[in-house]
Backbone as CSV, one residue per row, in Angstrom:
resi,resn,N_x,N_y,N_z,CA_x,CA_y,CA_z,C_x,C_y,C_z
1,MET,0.844,-1.159,0.000,0.000,0.000,0.000,0.896,1.230,0.000
2,SER,0.486,2.252,-0.716,1.331,3.437,-0.820,1.337,4.232,0.487
3,LYS,2.382,5.021,0.662,2.499,5.845,1.871,1.370,6.856,1.954
4,ALA,0.942,7.385,0.801,-0.147,8.368,0.787,-1.443,7.752,1.297
5,ILE,-1.728,6.522,0.872,-2.953,5.853,1.320,-2.877,5.562,2.811
6,LEU,-1.737,5.055,3.273,-1.588,4.774,4.703,-1.706,6.042,5.537
7,SER,-1.171,7.145,5.027,-1.273,8.420,5.722,-2.729,8.869,5.810
8,ARG,-3.449,8.718,4.699,-4.863,9.100,4.669,-5.668,8.236,5.637
9,ILE,-5.389,6.933,5.663,-6.080,6.037,6.588,-5.819,6.466,8.026
10,GLY,-4.579,6.825,8.322,-4.237,7.285,9.666,-5.014,8.524,10.067
11,ARG,-5.134,9.478,9.135,-5.895,10.703,9.435,-7.374,10.390,9.643
12,LEU,-7.933,9.515,8.805,-9.345,9.147,8.955,-9.588,8.427,10.280
13,GLU,-8.667,7.541,10.658,-8.808,6.843,11.938,-8.736,7.814,13.104
14,ALA,-7.856,8.798,13.014,-7.726,9.788,14.086,-9.012,10.589,14.225
15,MET,-9.603,10.981,13.102,-10.864,11.732,13.151,-11.978,10.868,13.730
16,ALA,-12.034,9.591,13.333,-13.075,8.694,13.827,-12.922,8.461,15.322
17,SER,-11.679,8.257,15.794,-11.493,8.009,17.217,-11.795,9.225,18.057
18,ALA,-11.596,10.403,17.504,-11.915,11.618,18.248,-13.422,11.724,18.458
19,LYS,-14.198,11.205,17.507,-15.656,11.292,17.597,-16.252,10.204,18.481
20,LYS,-15.785,8.958,18.349,-16.424,7.866,19.084,-15.453,6.991,19.858
21,GLY,-14.267,7.468,20.053,-13.272,6.674,20.764,-12.586,5.717,19.811
22,PRO,-11.435,5.203,20.211,-10.689,4.317,19.311,-11.445,3.017,19.050
23,ARG,-11.472,2.615,17.796,-12.115,1.370,17.398,-11.060,0.442,16.811
24,PRO,-11.198,-0.840,17.029,-10.240,-1.788,16.453,-10.269,-1.759,14.925
25,LEU,-9.151,-2.130,14.337,-9.022,-2.184,12.882,-8.870,-3.643,12.470
26,HIS,-9.655,-4.061,11.489,-9.632,-5.446,11.016,-9.341,-5.466,9.523
27,TRP,-8.457,-6.369,9.109,-8.132,-6.552,7.691,-8.893,-7.775,7.194
28,ILE,-9.558,-7.629,6.051,-10.255,-8.755,5.430,-9.679,-8.942,4.033
29,VAL,-9.179,-10.140,3.772,-8.626,-10.472,2.456,-9.636,-11.366,1.747
30,ALA,-9.994,-10.996,0.509,-11.000,-11.755,-0.238,-10.722,-11.658,-1.729
31,HIS,-11.468,-12.451,-2.496,-11.312,-12.450,-3.948,-12.333,-11.553,-4.640
32,SER,-13.327,-11.046,-3.901,-14.322,-10.147,-4.486,-14.927,-9.290,-3.374
33,GLN,-15.575,-8.217,-3.773,-16.245,-7.335,-2.811,-17.340,-8.105,-2.077
34,GLU,-18.067,-8.947,-2.812,-19.154,-9.719,-2.212,-18.620,-10.678,-1.146
35,GLU,-17.484,-11.322,-1.440,-16.873,-12.235,-0.469,-16.419,-11.470,0.776
36,ALA,-15.831,-10.296,0.588,-15.375,-9.484,1.721,-16.557,-9.038,2.575
37,ASP,-17.643,-8.603,1.919,-18.842,-8.200,2.661,-19.405,-9.369,3.464
38,ALA,-19.409,-10.566,2.854,-19.924,-11.755,3.540,-19.053,-12.110,4.747
39,LYS,-17.734,-12.003,4.599,-16.828,-12.283,5.720,-17.058,-11.293,6.858
40,GLN,-17.224,-10.007,6.521,-17.471,-9.006,7.556,-18.794,-9.293,8.261
41,ALA,-19.830,-9.604,7.498,-21.138,-9.900,8.090,-21.060,-11.116,9.016
42,ALA,-20.297,-12.133,8.618,-20.149,-13.327,9.455,-19.414,-13.004,10.755
43,LEU,-18.376,-12.177,10.675,-17.642,-11.789,11.884,-18.534,-10.997,12.838
44,VAL,-19.335,-10.084,12.280,-20.237,-9.283,13.114,-21.297,-10.187,13.740
45,ALA,-21.872,-11.096,12.931,-22.916,-11.996,13.434,-22.393,-12.922,14.532
46,SER,-21.130,-13.320,14.434,-20.560,-14.222,15.445,-20.234,-13.497,16.750
47,GLY,-20.242,-12.169,16.702,-19.914,-11.397,17.895,-18.423,-11.184,18.087
48,THR,-17.625,-11.661,17.136,-16.172,-11.508,17.216,-15.759,-10.052,17.087
49,VAL,-16.484,-9.305,16.249,-16.186,-7.890,16.019,-17.476,-7.088,16.130
50,SER,-17.332,-5.790,16.265,-18.486,-4.901,16.313,-18.707,-4.282,14.940
51,GLU,-19.940,-4.000,14.624,-20.263,-3.364,13.341,-19.618,-1.984,13.234
52,ASP,-19.342,-1.355,14.371,-18.729,-0.025,14.382,-17.209,-0.057,14.248
53,ASP,-16.609,-1.248,14.276,-15.156,-1.356,14.110,-14.757,-0.917,12.704
54,ASN,-13.478,-0.640,12.538,-12.952,-0.253,11.226,-12.508,-1.499,10.470
55,PHE,-12.827,-1.536,9.170,-12.464,-2.668,8.326,-11.730,-2.166,7.097
56,ILE,-10.677,-2.869,6.730,-9.971,-2.595,5.478,-10.042,-3.869,4.659
57,TYR,-10.557,-3.733,3.442,-10.650,-4.874,2.533,-9.439,-4.894,1.622
58,ARG,-8.894,-6.073,1.399,-7.857,-6.270,0.386,-8.427,-7.286,-0.593
59,ILE,-8.753,-6.804,-1.784,-9.348,-7.659,-2.805,-8.227,-8.184,-3.700
60,ILE,-8.099,-9.497,-3.770,-7.076,-10.153,-4.580,-7.739,-10.635,-5.871
61,THR,-7.253,-10.142,-6.994,-7.804,-10.577,-8.279,-6.697,-11.181,-9.119
62,GLY,-7.078,-12.107,-9.959,-6.116,-12.728,-10.861,-5.876,-11.837,-12.071
63,VAL,-4.731,-12.003,-12.676,-4.407,-11.255,-13.883,-4.878,-12.077,-15.076
64,PRO,-5.738,-11.494,-15.936,-6.193,-12.254,-17.102,-5.015,-12.606,-18.007
65,ARG,-5.020,-13.808,-18.489,-3.951,-14.249,-19.383,-4.512,-14.450,-20.780
66,SER,-3.704,-14.127,-21.754,-4.093,-14.315,-23.143,-4.194,-15.809,-23.444
67,GLN,-5.168,-16.170,-24.241,-5.345,-17.566,-24.627,-4.643,-17.884,-25.945
68,GLU,-3.950,-16.899,-26.519,-3.232,-17.124,-27.772,-2.123,-18.139,-27.553
69,GLY,-2.017,-19.074,-28.476,-0.953,-20.063,-28.416,-1.223,-21.205,-27.458
70,VAL,-2.405,-21.197,-26.820,-2.753,-22.278,-25.900,-3.481,-23.346,-26.690
71,ALA,-2.996,-24.569,-26.615,-3.609,-25.660,-27.392,-4.765,-26.256,-26.642
């Protein structure tokens, strides 16, 4: 992640904690937005995390490959 993005996240977290107190930060790694949303919903439903916690999604996608020359 770039330094600019991490800096922006830090500023947003500081503003959020000033308003409602510090909230835990959770990273969710998934292959699609829908999968990440489902993982977050499952964590909230299980009581492991709060809906008000901060979440960062990391979406992993494959790089499309050309089919030329493939038998």
